[in-house]
PDB file of C-alpha atoms and ligand atoms in Angstrom:
ATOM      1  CA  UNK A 318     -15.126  27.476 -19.379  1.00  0.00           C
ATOM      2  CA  UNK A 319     -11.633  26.478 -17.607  1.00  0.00           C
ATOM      3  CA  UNK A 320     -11.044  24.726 -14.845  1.00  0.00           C
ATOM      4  CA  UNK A 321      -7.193  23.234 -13.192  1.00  0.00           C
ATOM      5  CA  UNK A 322      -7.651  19.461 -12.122  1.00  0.00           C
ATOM      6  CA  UNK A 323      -5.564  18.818  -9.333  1.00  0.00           C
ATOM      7  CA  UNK A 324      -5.722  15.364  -8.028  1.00  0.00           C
ATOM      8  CA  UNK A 325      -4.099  12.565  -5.242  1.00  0.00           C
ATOM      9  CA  UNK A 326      -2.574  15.022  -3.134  1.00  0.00           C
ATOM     10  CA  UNK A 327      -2.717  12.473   0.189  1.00  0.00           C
ATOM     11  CA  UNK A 328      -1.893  15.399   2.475  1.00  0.00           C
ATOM     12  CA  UNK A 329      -1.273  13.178   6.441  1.00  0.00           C
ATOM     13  CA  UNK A 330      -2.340  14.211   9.853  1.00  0.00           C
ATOM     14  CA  UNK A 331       0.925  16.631  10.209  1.00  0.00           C
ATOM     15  CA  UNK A 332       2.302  18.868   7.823  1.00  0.00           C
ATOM     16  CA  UNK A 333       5.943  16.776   7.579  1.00  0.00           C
ATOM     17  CA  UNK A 334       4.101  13.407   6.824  1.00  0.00           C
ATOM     18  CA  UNK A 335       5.500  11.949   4.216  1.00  0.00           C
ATOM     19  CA  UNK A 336       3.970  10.090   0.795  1.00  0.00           C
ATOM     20  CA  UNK A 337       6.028   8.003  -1.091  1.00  0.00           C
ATOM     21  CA  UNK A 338       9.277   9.351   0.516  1.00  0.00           C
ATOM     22  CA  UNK A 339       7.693  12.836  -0.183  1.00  0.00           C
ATOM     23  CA  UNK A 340       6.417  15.970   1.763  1.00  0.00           C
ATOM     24  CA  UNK A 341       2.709  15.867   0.120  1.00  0.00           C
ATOM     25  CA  UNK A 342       2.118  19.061   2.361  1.00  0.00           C
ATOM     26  CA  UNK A 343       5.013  20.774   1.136  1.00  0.00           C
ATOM     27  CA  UNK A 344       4.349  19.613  -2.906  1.00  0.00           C
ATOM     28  CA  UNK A 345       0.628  20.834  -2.361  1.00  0.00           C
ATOM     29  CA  UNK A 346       1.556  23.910  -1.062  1.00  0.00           C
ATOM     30  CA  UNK A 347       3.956  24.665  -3.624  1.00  0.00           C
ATOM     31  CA  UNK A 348       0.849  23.850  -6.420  1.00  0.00           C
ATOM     32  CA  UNK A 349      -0.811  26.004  -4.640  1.00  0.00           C
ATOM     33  CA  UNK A 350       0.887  29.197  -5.055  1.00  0.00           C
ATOM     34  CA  UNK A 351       1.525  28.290  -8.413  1.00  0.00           C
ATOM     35  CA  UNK A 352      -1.757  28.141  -9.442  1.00  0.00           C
ATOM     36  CA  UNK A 353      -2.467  31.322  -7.667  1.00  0.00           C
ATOM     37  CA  UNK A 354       0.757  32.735  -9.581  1.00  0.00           C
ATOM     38  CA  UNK A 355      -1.369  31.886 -12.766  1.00  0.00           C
ATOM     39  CA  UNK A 356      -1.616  34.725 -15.576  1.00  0.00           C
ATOM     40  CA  UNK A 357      -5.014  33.869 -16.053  1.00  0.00           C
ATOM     41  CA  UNK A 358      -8.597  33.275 -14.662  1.00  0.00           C
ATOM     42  CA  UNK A 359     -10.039  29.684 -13.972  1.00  0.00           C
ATOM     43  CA  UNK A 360     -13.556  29.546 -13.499  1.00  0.00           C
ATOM     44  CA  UNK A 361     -12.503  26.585 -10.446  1.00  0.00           C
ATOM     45  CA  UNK A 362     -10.415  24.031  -9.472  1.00  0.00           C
ATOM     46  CA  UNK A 363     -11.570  20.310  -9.453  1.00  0.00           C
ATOM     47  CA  UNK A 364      -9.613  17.659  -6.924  1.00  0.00           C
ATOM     48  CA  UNK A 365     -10.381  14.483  -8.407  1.00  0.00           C
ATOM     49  CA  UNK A 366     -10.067  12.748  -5.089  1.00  0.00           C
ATOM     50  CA  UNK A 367      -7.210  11.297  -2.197  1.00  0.00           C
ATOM     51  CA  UNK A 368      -7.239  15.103  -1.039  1.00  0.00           C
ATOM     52  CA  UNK A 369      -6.057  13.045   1.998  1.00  0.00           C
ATOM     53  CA  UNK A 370      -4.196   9.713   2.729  1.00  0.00           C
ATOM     54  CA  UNK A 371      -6.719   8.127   5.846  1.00  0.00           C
ATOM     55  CA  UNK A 372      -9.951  10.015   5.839  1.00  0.00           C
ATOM     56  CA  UNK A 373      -9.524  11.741   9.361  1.00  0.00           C
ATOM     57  CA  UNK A 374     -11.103  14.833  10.424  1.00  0.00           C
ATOM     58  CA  UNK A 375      -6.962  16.306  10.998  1.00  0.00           C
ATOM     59  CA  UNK A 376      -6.079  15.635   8.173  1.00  0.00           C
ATOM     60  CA  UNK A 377      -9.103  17.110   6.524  1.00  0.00           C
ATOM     61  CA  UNK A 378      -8.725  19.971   8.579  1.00  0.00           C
ATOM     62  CA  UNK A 379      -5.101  21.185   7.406  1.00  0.00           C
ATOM     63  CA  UNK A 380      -6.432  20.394   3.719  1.00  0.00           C
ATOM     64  CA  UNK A 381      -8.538  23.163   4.696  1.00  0.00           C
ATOM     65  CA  UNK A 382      -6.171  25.463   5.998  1.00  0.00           C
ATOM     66  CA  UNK A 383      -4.017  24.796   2.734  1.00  0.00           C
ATOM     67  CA  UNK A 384      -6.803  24.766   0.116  1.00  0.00           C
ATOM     68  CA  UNK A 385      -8.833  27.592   1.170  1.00  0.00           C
ATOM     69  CA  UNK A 386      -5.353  29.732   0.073  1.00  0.00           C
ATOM     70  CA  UNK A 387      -6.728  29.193  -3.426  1.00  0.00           C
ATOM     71  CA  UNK A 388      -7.891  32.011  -5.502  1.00  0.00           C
ATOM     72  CA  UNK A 389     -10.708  29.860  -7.357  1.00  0.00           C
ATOM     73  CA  UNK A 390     -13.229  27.693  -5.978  1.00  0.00           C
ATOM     74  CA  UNK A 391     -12.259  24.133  -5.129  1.00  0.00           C
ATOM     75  CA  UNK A 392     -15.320  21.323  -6.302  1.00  0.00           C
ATOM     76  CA  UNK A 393     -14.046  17.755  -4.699  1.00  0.00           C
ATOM     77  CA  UNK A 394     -14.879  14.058  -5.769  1.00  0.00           C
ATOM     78  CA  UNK A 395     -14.125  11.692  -3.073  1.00  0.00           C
ATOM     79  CA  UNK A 396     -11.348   9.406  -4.103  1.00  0.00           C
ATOM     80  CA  UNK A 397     -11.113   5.948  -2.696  1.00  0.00           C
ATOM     81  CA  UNK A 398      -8.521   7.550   0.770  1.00  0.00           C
ATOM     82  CA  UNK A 399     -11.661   9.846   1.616  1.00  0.00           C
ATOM     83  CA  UNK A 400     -13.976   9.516   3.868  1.00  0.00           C
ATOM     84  CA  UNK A 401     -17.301  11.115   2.182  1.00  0.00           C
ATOM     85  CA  UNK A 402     -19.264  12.296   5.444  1.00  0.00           C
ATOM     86  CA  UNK A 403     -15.762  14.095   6.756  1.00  0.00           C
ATOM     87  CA  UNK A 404     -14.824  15.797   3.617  1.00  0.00           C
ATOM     88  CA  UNK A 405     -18.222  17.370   3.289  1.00  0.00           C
ATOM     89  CA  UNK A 406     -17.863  17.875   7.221  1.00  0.00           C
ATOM     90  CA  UNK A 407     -14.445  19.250   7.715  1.00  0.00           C
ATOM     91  CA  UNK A 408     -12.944  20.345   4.420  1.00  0.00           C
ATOM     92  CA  UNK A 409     -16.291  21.985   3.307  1.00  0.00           C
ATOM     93  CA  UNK A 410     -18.161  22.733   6.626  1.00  0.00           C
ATOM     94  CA  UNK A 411     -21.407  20.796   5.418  1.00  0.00           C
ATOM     95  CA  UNK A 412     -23.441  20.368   8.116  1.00  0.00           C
ATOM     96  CA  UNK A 413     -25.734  17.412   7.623  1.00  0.00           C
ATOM     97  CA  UNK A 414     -23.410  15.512   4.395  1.00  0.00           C
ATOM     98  CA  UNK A 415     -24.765  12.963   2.570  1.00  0.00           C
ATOM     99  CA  UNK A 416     -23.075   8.878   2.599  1.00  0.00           C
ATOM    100  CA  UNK A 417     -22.391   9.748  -0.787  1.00  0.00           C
ATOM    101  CA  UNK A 418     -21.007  12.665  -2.164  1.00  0.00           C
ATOM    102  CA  UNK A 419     -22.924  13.412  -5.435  1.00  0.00           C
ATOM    103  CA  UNK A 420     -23.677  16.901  -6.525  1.00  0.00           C
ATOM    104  CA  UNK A 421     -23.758  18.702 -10.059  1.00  0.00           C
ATOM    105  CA  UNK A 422     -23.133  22.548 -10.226  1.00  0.00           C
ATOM    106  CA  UNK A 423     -23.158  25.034 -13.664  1.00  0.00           C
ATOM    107  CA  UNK A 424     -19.967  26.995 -14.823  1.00  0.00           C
ATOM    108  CA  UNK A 425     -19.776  29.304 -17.574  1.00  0.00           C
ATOM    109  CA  UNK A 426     -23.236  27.410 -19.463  1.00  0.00           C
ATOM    110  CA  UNK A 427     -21.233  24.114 -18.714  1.00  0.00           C
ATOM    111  CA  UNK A 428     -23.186  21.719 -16.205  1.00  0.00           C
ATOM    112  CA  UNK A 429     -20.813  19.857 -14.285  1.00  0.00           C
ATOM    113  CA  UNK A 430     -21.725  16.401 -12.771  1.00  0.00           C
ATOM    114  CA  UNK A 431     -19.512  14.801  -9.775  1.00  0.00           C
ATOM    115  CA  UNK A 432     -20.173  11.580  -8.245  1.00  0.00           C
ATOM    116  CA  UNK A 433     -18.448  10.257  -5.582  1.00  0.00           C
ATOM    117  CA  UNK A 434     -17.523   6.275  -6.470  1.00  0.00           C
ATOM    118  CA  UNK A 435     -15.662   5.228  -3.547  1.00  0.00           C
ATOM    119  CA  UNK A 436     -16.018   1.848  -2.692  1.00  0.00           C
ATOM    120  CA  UNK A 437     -14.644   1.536   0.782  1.00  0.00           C
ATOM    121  CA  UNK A 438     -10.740   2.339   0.889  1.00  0.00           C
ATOM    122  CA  UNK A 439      -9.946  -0.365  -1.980  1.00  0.00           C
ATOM    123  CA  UNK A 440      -8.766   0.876  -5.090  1.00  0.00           C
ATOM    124  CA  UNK A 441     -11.684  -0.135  -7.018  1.00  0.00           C
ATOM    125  CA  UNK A 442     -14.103   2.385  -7.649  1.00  0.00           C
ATOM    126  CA  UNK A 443     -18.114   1.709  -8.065  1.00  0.00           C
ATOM    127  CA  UNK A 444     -21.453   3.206  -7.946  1.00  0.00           C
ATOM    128  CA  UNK A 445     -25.125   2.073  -6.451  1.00  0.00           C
ATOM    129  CA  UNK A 446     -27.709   1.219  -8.790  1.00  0.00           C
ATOM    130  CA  UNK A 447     -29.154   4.592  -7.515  1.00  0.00           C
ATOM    131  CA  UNK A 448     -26.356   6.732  -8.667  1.00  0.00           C
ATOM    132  CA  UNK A 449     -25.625   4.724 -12.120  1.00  0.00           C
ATOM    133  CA  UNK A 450     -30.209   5.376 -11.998  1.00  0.00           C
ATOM    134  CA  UNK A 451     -29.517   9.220 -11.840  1.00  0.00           C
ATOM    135  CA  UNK A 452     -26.804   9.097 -14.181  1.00  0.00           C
ATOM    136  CA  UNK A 453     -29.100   7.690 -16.729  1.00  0.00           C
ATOM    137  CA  UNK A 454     -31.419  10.679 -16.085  1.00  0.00           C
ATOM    138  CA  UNK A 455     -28.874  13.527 -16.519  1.00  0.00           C
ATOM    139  CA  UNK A 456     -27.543  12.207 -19.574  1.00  0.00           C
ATOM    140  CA  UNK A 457     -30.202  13.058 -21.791  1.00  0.00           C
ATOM    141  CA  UNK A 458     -29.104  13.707 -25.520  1.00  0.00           C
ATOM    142  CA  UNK A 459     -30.501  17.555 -25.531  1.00  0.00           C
ATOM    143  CA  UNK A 460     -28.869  19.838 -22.840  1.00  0.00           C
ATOM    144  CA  UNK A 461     -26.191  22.401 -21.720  1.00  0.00           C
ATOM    145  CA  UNK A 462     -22.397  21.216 -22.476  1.00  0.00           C
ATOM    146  CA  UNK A 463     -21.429  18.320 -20.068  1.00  0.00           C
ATOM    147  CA  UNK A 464     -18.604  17.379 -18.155  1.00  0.00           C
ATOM    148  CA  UNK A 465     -18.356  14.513 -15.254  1.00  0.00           C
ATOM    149  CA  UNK A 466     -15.816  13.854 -13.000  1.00  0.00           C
ATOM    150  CA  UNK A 467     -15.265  10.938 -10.528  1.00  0.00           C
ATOM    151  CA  UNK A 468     -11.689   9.073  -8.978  1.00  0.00           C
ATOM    152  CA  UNK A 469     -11.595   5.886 -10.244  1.00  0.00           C
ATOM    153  CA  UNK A 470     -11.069   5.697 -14.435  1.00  0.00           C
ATOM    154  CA  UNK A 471     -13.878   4.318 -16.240  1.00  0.00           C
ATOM    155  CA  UNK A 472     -12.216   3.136 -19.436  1.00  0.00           C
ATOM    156  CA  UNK A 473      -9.198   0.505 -19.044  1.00  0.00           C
ATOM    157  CA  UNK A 474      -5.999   2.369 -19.144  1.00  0.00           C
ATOM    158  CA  UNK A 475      -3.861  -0.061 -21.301  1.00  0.00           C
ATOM    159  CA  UNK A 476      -1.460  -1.037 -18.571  1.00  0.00           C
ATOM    160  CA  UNK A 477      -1.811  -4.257 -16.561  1.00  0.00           C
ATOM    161  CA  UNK A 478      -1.574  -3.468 -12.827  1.00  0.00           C
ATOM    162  CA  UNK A 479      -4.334  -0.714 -13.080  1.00  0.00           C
ATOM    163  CA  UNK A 480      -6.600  -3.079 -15.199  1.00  0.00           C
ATOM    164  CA  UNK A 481      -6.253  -6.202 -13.135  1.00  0.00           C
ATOM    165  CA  UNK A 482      -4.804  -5.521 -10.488  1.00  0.00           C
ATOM    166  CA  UNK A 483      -1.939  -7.101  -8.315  1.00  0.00           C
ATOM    167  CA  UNK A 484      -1.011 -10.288  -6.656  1.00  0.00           C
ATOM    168  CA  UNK A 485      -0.880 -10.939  -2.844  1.00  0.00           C
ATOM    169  CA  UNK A 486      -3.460  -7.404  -2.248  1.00  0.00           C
ATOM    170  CA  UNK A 487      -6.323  -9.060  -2.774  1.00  0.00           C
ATOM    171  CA  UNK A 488      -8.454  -6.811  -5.168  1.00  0.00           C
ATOM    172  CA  UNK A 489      -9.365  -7.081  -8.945  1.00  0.00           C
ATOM    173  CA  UNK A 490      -9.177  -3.573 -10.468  1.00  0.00           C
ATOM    174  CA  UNK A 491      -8.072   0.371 -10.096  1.00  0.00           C
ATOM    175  CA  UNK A 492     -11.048   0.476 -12.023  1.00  0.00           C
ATOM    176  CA  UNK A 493     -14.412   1.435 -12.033  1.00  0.00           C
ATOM    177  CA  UNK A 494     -16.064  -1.724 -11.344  1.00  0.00           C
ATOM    178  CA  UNK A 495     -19.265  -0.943 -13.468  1.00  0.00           C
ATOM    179  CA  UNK A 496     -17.848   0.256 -16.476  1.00  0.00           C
ATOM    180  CA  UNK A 497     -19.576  -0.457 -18.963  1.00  0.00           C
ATOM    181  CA  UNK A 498     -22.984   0.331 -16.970  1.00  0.00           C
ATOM    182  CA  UNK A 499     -21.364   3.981 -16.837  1.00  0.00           C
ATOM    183  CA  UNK A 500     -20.457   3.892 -20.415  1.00  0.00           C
ATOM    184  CA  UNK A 501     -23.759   2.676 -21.032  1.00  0.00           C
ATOM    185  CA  UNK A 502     -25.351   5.677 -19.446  1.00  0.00           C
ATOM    186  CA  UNK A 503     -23.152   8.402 -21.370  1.00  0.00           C
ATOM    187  CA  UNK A 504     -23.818   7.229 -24.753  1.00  0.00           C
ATOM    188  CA  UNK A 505     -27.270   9.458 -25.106  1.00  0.00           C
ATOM    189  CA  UNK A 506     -25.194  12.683 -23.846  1.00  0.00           C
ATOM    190  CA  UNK A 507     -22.261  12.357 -26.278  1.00  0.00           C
ATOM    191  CA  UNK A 508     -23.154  14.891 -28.448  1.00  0.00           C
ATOM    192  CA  UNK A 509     -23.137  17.281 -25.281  1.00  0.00           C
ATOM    193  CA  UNK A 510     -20.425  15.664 -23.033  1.00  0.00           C
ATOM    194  CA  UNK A 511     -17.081  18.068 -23.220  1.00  0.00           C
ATOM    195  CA  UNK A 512     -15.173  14.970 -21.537  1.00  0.00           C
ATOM    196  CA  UNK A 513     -14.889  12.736 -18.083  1.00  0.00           C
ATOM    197  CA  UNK A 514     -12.219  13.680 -15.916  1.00  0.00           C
ATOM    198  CA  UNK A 515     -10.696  11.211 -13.018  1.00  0.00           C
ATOM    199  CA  UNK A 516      -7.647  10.671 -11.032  1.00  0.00           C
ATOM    200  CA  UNK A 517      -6.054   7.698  -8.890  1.00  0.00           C
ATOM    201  CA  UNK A 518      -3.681   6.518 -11.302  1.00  0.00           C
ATOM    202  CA  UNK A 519      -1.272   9.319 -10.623  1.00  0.00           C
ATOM    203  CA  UNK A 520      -0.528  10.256 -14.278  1.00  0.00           C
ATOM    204  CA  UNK A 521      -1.991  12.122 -16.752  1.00  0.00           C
ATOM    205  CA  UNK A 522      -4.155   9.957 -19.613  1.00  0.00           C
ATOM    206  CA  UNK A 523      -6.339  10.635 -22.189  1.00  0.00           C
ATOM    207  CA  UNK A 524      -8.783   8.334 -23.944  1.00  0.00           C
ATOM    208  CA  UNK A 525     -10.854   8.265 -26.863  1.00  0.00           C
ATOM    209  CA  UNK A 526     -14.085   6.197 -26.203  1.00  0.00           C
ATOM    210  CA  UNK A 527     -17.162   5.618 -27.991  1.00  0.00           C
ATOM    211  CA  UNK A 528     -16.577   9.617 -29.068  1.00  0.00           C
ATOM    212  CA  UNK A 529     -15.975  10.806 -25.547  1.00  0.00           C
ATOM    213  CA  UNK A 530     -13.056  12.116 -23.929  1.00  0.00           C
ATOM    214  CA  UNK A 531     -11.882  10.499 -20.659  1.00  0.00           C
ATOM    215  CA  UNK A 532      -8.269  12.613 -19.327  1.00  0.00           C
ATOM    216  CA  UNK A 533      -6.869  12.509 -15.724  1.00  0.00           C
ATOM    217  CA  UNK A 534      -4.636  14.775 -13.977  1.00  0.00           C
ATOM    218  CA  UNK A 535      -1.374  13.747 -12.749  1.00  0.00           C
ATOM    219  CA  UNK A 536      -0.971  13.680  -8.710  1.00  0.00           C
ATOM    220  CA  UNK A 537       0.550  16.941  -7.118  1.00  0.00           C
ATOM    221  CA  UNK A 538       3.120  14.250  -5.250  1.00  0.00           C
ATOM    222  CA  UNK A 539       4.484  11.478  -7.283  1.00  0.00           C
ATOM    223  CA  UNK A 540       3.601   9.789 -10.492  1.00  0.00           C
ATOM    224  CA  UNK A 541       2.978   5.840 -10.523  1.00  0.00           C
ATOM    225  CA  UNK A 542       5.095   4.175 -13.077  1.00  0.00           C
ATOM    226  CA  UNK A 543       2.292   2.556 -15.884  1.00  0.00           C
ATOM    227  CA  UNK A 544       3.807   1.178 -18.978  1.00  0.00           C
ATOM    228  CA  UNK A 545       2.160  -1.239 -21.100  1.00  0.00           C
ATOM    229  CA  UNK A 546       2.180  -5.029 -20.433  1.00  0.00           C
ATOM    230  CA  UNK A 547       3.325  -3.107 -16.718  1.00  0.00           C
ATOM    231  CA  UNK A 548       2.071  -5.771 -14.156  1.00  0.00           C
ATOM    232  CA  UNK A 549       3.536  -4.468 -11.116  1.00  0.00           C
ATOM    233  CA  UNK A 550       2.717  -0.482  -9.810  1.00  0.00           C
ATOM    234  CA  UNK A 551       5.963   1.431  -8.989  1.00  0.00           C
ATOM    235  CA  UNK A 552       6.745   5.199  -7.716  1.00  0.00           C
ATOM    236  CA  UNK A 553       8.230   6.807 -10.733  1.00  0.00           C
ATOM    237  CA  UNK A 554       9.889   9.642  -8.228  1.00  0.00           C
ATOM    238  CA  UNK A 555      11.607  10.768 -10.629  1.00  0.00           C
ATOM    239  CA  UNK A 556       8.573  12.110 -12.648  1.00  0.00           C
ATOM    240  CA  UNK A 557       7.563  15.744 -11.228  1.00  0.00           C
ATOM    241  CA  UNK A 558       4.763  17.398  -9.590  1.00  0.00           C
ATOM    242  CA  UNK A 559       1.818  18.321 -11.607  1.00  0.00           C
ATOM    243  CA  UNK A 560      -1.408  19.537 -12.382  1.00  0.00           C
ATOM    244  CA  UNK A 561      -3.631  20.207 -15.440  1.00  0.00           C
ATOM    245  CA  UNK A 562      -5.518  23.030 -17.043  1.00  0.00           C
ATOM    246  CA  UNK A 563      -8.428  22.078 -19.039  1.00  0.00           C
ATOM    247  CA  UNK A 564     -10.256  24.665 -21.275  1.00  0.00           C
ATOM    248  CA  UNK A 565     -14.274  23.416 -22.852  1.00  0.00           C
ATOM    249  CA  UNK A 566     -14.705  25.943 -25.685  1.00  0.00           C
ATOM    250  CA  UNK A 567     -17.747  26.084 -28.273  1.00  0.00           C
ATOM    251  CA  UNK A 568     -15.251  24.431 -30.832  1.00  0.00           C
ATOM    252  CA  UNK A 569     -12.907  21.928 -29.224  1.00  0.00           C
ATOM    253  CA  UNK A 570     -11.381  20.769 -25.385  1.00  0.00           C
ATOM    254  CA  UNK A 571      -7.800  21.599 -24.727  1.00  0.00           C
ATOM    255  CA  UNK A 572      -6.177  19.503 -22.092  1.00  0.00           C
ATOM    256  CA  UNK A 573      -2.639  20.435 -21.187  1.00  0.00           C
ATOM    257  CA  UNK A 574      -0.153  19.649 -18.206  1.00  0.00           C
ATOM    258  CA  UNK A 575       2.366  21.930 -15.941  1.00  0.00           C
ATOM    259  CA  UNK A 576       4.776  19.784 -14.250  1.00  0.00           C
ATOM    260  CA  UNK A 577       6.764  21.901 -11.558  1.00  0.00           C
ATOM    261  CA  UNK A 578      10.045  20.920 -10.198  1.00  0.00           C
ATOM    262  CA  UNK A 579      10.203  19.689  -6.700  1.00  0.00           C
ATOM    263  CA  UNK A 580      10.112  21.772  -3.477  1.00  0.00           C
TER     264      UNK A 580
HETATM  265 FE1  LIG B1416      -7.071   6.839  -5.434  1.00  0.00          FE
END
């Protein structure tokens, strides 16, 4: 099974707003014929979340007229920018969507889970007792090959500002605040789990945990400066445009980037 992870692509209301001091529009569009330039076959494309910068029906609907140019299927998890009940309504034309945007779906014998941990446009993530309930339930030790995906990073990331936060906004964490509740709930599946996959720190990590792979894709925009002992966040613009191809084979899960130069 392969899939591309796209993630943070905070596309505005108008195709010339700009993120960062960057056309988001223009950088997503430019992913997006790349990816449909790709020699190969993906069996989808996951957007880990901030498809959009302020959750408005616009701005969801010229996601839509951008995204639907891919090739592959697009699967979304809500980042903490989205608005749930409009990305189901106007980027995916679901008619009665959920307050939450949970759903699992099968590719290639792997069952993918996505849950949608949004936490009110702060940049902590969470989940209800009820999803962290029906996470317990999926991760049973016997099963198909797993993979789950959400926005907000579920392991600490070894750099200050994402960990703890920031002074003078007001919030704790980039984190997911129930961590180790989610960890908690994985640790009968890790035998089966091919890796967790997440976005919102605009950079491409990978972590080792308790056996389990946790990677993130790098934002199709601009990359957030995150060294160690880092206590401040900080545009890195001169980091490129990205995206990553992941590939869950009976054997082993490749993970590798494709940074493209700016448009
Ligand atoms: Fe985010």
């Amino acid at each position: 099974m392969r899939f591309i992870q796209i993630s943070d692509t905070h596309l505005g209301k108008t195709t010339d707003y700009a993120y960062n001091g960057f056309n988001s529009h223009q950088h997503l569009e430019m992913v997006v014929n790349a990816i449909n330039a790709l020699p190969f076959e993906v069996d989808f494309v996951l957007h880990s979340g901030d498809v959009v910068e302020y959750g408005s029906a616009e701005e969801y609907h010229l996601a839509r007229r951008l995204l639907e140019r891919l090739r592959f299927p697009v699967r979304y998890a809500v980042g903490n920018h989205d608005n749930a009940v409009l990305l189901q309504n106007a980027l995916l034309g679901i008619e009665s969507p959920a307050s939450r945007y949970d759903y699992t779906f099968e590719a290639d014998g792997v069952q993918v889970a996505v849950l949608d941990s949004n936490n009110g446009f702060v940049p902590s993530g969470t989940l209800t007792e009820t999803q962290l309930a029906n996470l317990r339930a999926l991760c049973t030790a016997e099963g198909a090959p797993l993979v789950i995906v959400l926005h907000h990073p579920p392991v600490t990331l070894d750099t200050p500002w994402i960990a703890e936060g920031w002074e003078g906004f007001g919030f704790r964490t980039m984190l997911l605040d129930c961590g180790e509740a989610f960890r908690a709930a994985l640790a009968p599946a890790q035998e089966r789990l091919r890796g967790v996959f997440f976005g919102h720190v605009h950079r491409a990590y990978q972590v080792v945990r308790d056996g389990i792979l946790y990677s993130s894709a790098p934002s199709t925009v601009i990359q957030f400066a995150s060294y160690p002992e880092q206590r401040l966040p900080k545009p890195a613009p001169e980091e490129p445009p990205a995206f990553a191809l992941v590939t869950v084979a009976a054997e082993q899960v490749t993970v590798r980037q494709y940074a493209l130069a700016r448009p």
